[in-house]
CSV table of C-alpha atoms in Angstrom, one decimal:
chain,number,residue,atom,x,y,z
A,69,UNK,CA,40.6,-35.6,58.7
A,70,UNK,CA,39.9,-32.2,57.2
A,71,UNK,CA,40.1,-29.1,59.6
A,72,UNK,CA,37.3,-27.3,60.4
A,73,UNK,CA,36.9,-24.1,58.7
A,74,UNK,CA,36.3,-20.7,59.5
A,75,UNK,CA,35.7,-18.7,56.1
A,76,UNK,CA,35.1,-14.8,55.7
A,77,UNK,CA,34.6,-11.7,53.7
A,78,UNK,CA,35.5,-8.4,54.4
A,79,UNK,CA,33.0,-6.1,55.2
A,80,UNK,CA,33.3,-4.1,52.1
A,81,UNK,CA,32.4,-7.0,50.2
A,82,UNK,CA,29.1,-8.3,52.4
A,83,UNK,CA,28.1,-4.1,52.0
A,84,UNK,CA,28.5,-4.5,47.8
A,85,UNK,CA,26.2,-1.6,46.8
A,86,UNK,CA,22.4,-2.8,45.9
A,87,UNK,CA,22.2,0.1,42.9
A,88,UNK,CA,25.4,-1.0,41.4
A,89,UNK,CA,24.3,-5.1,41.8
A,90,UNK,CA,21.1,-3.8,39.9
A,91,UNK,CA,22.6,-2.1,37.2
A,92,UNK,CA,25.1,-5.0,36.9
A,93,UNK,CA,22.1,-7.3,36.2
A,94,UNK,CA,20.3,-4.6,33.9
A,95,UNK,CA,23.2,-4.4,31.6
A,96,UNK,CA,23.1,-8.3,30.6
A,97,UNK,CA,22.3,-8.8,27.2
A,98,UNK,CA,19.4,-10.8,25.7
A,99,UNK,CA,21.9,-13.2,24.3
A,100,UNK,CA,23.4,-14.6,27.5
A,101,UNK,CA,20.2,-14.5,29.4
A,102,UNK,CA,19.4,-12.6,32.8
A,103,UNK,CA,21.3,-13.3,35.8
A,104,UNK,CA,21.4,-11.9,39.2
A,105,UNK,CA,25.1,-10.9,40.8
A,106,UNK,CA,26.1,-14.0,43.1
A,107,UNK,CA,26.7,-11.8,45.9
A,108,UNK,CA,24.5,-10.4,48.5
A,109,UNK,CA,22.5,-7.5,46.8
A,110,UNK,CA,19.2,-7.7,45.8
A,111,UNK,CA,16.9,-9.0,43.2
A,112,UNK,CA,15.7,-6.2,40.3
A,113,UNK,CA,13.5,-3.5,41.7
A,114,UNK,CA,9.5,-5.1,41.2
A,115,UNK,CA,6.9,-4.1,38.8
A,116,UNK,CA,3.6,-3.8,41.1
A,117,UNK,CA,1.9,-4.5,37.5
A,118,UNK,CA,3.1,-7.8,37.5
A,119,UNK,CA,1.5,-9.4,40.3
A,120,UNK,CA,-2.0,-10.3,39.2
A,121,UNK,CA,-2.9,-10.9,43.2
A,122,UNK,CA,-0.4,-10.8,46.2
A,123,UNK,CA,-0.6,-14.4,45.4
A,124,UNK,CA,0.5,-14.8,42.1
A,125,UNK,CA,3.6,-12.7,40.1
A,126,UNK,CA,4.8,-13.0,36.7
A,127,UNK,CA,7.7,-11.2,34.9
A,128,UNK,CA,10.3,-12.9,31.8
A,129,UNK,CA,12.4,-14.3,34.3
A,130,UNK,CA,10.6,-15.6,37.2
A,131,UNK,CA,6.7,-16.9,37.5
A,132,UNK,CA,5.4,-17.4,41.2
A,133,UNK,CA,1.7,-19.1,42.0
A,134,UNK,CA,0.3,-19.4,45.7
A,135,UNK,CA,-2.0,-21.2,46.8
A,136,UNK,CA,-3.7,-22.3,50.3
A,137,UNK,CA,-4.8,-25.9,50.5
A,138,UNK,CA,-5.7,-28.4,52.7
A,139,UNK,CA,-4.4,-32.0,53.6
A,140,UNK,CA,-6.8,-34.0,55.6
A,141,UNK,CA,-7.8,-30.9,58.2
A,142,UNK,CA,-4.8,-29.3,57.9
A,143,UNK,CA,-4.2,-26.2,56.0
A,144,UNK,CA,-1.0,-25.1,54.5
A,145,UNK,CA,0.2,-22.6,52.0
A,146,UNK,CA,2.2,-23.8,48.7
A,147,UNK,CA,3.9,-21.4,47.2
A,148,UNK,CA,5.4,-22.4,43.4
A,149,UNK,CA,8.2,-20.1,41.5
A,150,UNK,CA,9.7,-21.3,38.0
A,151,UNK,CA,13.1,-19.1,37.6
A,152,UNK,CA,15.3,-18.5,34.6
A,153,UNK,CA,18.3,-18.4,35.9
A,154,UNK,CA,19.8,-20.6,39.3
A,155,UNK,CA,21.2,-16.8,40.9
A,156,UNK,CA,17.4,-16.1,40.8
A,157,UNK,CA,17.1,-18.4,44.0
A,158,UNK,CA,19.3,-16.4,46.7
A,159,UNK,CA,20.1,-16.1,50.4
A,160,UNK,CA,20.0,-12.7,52.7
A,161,UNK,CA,20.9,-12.6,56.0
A,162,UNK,CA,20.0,-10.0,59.1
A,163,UNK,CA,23.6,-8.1,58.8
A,164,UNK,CA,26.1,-10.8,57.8
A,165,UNK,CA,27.1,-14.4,58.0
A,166,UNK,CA,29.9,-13.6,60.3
A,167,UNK,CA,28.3,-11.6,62.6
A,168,UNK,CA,25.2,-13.3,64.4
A,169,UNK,CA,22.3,-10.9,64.1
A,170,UNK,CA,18.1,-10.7,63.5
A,171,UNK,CA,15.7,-8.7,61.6
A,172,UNK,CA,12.6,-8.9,61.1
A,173,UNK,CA,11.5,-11.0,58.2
A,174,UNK,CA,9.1,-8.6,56.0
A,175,UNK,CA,12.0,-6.1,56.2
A,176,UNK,CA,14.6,-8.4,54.9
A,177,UNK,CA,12.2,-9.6,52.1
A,178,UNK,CA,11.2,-5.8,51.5
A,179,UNK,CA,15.5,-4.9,51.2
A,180,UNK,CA,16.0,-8.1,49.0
A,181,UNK,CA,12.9,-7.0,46.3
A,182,UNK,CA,11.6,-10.6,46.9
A,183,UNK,CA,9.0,-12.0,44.8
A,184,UNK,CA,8.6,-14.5,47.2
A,185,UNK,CA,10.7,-15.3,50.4
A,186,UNK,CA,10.8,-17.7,54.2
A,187,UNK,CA,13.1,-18.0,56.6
A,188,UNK,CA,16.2,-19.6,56.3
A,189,UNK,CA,17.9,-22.3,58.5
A,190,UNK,CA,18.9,-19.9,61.5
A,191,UNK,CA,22.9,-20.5,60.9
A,192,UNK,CA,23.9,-19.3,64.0
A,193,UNK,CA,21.9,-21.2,66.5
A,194,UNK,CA,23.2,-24.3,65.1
A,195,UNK,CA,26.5,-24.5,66.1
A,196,UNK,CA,26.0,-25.4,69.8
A,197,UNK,CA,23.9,-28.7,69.3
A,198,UNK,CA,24.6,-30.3,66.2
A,199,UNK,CA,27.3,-28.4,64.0
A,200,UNK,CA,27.1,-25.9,61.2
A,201,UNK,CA,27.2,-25.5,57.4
A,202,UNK,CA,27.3,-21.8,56.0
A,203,UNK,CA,27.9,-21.9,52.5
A,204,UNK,CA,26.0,-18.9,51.1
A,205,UNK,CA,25.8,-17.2,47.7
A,206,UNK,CA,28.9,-19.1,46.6
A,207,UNK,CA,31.0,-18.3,50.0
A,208,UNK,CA,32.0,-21.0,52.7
A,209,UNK,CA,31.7,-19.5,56.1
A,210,UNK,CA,31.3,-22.3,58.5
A,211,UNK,CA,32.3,-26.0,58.7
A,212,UNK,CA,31.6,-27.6,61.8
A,213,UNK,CA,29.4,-30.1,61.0
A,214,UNK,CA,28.9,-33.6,63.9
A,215,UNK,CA,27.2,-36.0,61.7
A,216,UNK,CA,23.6,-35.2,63.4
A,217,UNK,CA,22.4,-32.6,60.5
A,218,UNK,CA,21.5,-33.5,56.4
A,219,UNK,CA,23.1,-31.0,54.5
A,220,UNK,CA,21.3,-29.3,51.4
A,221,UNK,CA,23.2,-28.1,48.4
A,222,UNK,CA,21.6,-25.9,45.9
A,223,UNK,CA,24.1,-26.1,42.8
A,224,UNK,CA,24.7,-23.5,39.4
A,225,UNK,CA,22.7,-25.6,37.8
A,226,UNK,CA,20.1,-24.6,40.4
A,227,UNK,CA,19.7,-28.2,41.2
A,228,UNK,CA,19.1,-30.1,45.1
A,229,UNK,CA,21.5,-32.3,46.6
A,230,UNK,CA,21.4,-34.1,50.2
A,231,UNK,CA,24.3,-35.2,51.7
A,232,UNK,CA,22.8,-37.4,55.2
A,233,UNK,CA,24.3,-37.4,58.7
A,234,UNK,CA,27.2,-34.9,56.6
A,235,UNK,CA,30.7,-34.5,58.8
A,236,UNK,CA,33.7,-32.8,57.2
A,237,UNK,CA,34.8,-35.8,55.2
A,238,UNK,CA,31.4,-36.1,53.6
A,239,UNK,CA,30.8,-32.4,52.8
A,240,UNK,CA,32.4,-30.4,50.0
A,241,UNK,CA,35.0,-28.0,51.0
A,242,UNK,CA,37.2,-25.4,49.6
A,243,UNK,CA,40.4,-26.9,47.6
A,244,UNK,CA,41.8,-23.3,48.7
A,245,UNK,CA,41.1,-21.0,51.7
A,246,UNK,CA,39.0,-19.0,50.2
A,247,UNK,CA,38.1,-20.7,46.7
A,248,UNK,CA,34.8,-22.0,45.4
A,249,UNK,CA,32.7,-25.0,46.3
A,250,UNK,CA,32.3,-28.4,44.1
A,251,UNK,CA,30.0,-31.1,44.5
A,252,UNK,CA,30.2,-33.9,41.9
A,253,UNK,CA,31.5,-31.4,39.7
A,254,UNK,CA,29.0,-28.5,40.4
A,255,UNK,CA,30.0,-25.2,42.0
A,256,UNK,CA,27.6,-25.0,44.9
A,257,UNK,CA,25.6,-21.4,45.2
A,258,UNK,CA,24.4,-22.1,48.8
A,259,UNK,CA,24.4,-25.0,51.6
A,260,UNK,CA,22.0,-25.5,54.4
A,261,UNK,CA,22.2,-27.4,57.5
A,262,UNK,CA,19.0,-27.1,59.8
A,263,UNK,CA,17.5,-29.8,58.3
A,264,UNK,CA,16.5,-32.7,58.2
A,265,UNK,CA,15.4,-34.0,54.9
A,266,UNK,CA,12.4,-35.0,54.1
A,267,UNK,CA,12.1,-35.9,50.7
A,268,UNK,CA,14.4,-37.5,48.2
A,269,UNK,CA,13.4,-38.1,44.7
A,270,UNK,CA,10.0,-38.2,45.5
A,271,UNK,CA,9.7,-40.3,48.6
A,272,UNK,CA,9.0,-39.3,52.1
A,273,UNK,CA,11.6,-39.8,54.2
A,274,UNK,CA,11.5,-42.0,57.5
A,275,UNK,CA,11.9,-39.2,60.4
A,276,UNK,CA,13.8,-40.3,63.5
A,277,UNK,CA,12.4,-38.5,66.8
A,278,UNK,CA,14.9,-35.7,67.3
A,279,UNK,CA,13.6,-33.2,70.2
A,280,UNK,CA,16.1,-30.4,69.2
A,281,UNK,CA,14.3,-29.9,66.1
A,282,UNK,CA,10.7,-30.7,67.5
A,283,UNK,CA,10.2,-34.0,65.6
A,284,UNK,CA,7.4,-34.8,67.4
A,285,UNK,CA,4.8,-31.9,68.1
A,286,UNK,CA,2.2,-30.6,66.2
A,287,UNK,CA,3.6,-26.8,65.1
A,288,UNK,CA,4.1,-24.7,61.6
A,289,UNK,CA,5.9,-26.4,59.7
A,290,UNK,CA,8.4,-25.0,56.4
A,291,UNK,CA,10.2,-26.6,53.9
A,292,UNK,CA,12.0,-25.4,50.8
A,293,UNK,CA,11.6,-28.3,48.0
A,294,UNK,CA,12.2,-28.6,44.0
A,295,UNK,CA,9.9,-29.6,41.6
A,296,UNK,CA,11.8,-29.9,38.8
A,297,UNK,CA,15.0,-28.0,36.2
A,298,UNK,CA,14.5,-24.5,38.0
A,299,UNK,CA,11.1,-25.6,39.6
A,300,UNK,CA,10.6,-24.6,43.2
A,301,UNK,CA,7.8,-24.8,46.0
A,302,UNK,CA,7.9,-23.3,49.5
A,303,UNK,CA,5.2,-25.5,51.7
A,304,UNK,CA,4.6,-23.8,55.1
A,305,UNK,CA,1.8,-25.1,57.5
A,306,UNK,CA,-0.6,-23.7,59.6
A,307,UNK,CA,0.7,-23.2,63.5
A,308,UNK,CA,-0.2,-26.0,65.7
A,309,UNK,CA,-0.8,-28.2,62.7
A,310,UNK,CA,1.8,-31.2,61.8
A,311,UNK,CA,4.2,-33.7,63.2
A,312,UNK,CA,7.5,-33.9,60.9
A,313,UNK,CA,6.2,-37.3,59.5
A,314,UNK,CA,3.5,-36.2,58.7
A,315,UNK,CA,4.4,-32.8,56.8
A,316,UNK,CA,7.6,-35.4,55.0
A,317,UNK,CA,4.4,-37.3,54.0
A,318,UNK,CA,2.2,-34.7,52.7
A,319,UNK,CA,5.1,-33.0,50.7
A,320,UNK,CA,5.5,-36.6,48.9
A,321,UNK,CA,1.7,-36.4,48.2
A,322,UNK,CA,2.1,-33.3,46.6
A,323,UNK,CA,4.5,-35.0,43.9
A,324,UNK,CA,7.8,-32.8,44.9
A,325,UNK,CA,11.3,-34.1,43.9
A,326,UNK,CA,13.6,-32.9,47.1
A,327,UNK,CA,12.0,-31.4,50.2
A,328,UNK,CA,14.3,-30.0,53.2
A,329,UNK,CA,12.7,-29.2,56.4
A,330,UNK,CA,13.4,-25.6,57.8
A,331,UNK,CA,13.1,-23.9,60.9
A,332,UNK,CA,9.4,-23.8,61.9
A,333,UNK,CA,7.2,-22.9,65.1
A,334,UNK,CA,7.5,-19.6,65.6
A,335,UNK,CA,10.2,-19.0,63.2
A,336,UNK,CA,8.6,-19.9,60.0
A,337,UNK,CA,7.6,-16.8,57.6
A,338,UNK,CA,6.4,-16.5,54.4
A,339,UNK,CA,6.2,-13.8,52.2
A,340,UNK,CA,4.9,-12.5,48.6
A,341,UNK,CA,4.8,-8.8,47.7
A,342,UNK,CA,5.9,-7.7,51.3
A,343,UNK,CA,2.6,-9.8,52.9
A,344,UNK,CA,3.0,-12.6,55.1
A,345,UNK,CA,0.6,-15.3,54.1
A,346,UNK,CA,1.4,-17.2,57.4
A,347,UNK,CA,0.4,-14.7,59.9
A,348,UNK,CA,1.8,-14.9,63.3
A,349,UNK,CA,1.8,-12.0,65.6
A,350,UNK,CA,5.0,-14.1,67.3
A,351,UNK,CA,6.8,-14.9,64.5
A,352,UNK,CA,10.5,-14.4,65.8
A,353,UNK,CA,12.9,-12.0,64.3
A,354,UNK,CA,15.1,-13.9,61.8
A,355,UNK,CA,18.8,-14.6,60.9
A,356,UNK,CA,18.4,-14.7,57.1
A,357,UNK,CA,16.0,-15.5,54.7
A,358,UNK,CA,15.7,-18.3,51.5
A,359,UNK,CA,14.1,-15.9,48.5
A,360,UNK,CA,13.8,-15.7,45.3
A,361,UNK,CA,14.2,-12.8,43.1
A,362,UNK,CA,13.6,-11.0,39.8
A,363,UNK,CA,16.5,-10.9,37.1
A,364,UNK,CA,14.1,-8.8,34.7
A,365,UNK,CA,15.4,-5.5,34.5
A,366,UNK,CA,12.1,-3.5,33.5
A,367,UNK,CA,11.4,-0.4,35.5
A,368,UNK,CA,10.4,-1.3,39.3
A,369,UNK,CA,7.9,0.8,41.0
């Protein structure tokens, strides 16, 4: 049996200067394409030209439509993003993933330049009740995981992978203490753990009743899913509004790929151009945020 692992960086590195990231980034050539660093600075600085609405952005490197809908009488926001690059979909969290810590969520989206951003998988509260996975931005922190948790992995390739009911034989680990990730061959950019999921290759999944992650009451519901090569939705629901099921079965409805539930209620934000579309006066303060960014390295403003 594998140990469980306890996996750091110093705090130089988690502080890497956000200029220096972005002029990193700016000084990729057209020939290899635009990437973001695969650390934790921020996406490029925004053109406020590009979005048409708050609801919809467009740049060379990233396109993002939202939309509110309605399944049945429930409302719910869809959010879709097509990226050029996988380092375009990133993680951000409060202070740092060794040090458990909140922020709001608009200014975490507002310090990462997101075109569009939600919550992440709150890391940190995890660990009591069912484990924990922290693999961000190419970095294993955290490797604790009981068997009661699906595990997401988001590869280079930018693709979705679910390992269910993951433990430490099951989920990838370093091959050194400190070394990258693989997962059938892929170097995995981040890992998630709140789960559970909800869609694989296009069907919904059956949900088990679970009351640690509120299986069974109506509430806001938020789930990060692909769509496709570099295809993305965020799908948040109105407060008050869906069982787990019943969200697993709408986001199969909706013709998405992968869908991985993430920490709703009161917890679930999301964001375009620094607006929440899923206003909540008592949305909680958050431990990281799930974005996605701009590699186009046009003037901001």
């Amino acid at each position: 049996m594998r140990k469980l692992c306890l996996l750091t960086l110093t705090a130089a590195l988690l502080l890497t200067s956000f200029a220096a990231a972005e002029s990193t980034a700016a000084a990729l050539t057209e020939q290899n394409g635009y990437a973001l660093p695969l650390d934790f600075s921020p996406g490029m600085k925004l053109n406020k030209g590009n979005y048409n609405t708050k609801m919809h952005y467009e740049d060379p490197t990233i396109r993002m439509d939202t939309r509110e809908e309605k399944y049945g009488d429930v409302k719910y926001w869809m959010a879709e993003v097509e990226i050029q690059d996988p380092t375009q979909l990133r993680t951000m969290p409060a202070y740092s993933f060794t040090r458990s810590s909140t922020a709001e969520g608009s200014r975490l989206s507002r310090r990462a330049n997101a075109v569009l951003a939600c919550n992440g998988d709150y890391w940190w509260r995890d660990v009591q009740w069912k484990g924990n996975y922290v693999l961000r931005q190419g970095v294993l922190y955290m490797a604790s995981l009981t068997g009661e948790t699906d595990l997401l992995l988001v590869d280079e390739e930018g693709d979705f992978h679910i390992i269910p009911k993951a433990t430490p034989e099951t989920a990838p680990m370093p091959e050194t203490e400190e070394g990258p990730v693989y997962y059938e061959g892929k170097r995995i950019y981040n890992g998630f753990c709140f789960g559970p999921a909800l869609v694989i290759d296009g069907k919904a999944l059956t949900i088990e009743p679970n009351e640690k992650i509120v299986t069974e009451k109506k509430m806001a519901r938020m789930a990060l899913c692909q769509l496709g090569k570099l295809r993305y939705a965020i799908v948040c629901s109105y407060k008050g509004s869906m069982q787990l099921q019943e969200f697993a079965d709408m986001l199969a409805s909706l013709g998405v790929q992968t869908a991985y539930n993430l920490d709703g209620g009161n917890s679930a934000m999301l964001m375009t151009n620094s607006s929440m579309m899923n206003y909540n006066p008592t949305t909680r303060e958050l431990s990281d945020i799930i974005y996605f960014a701009s590699a186009w390295p046009g003037e901001g403003n």
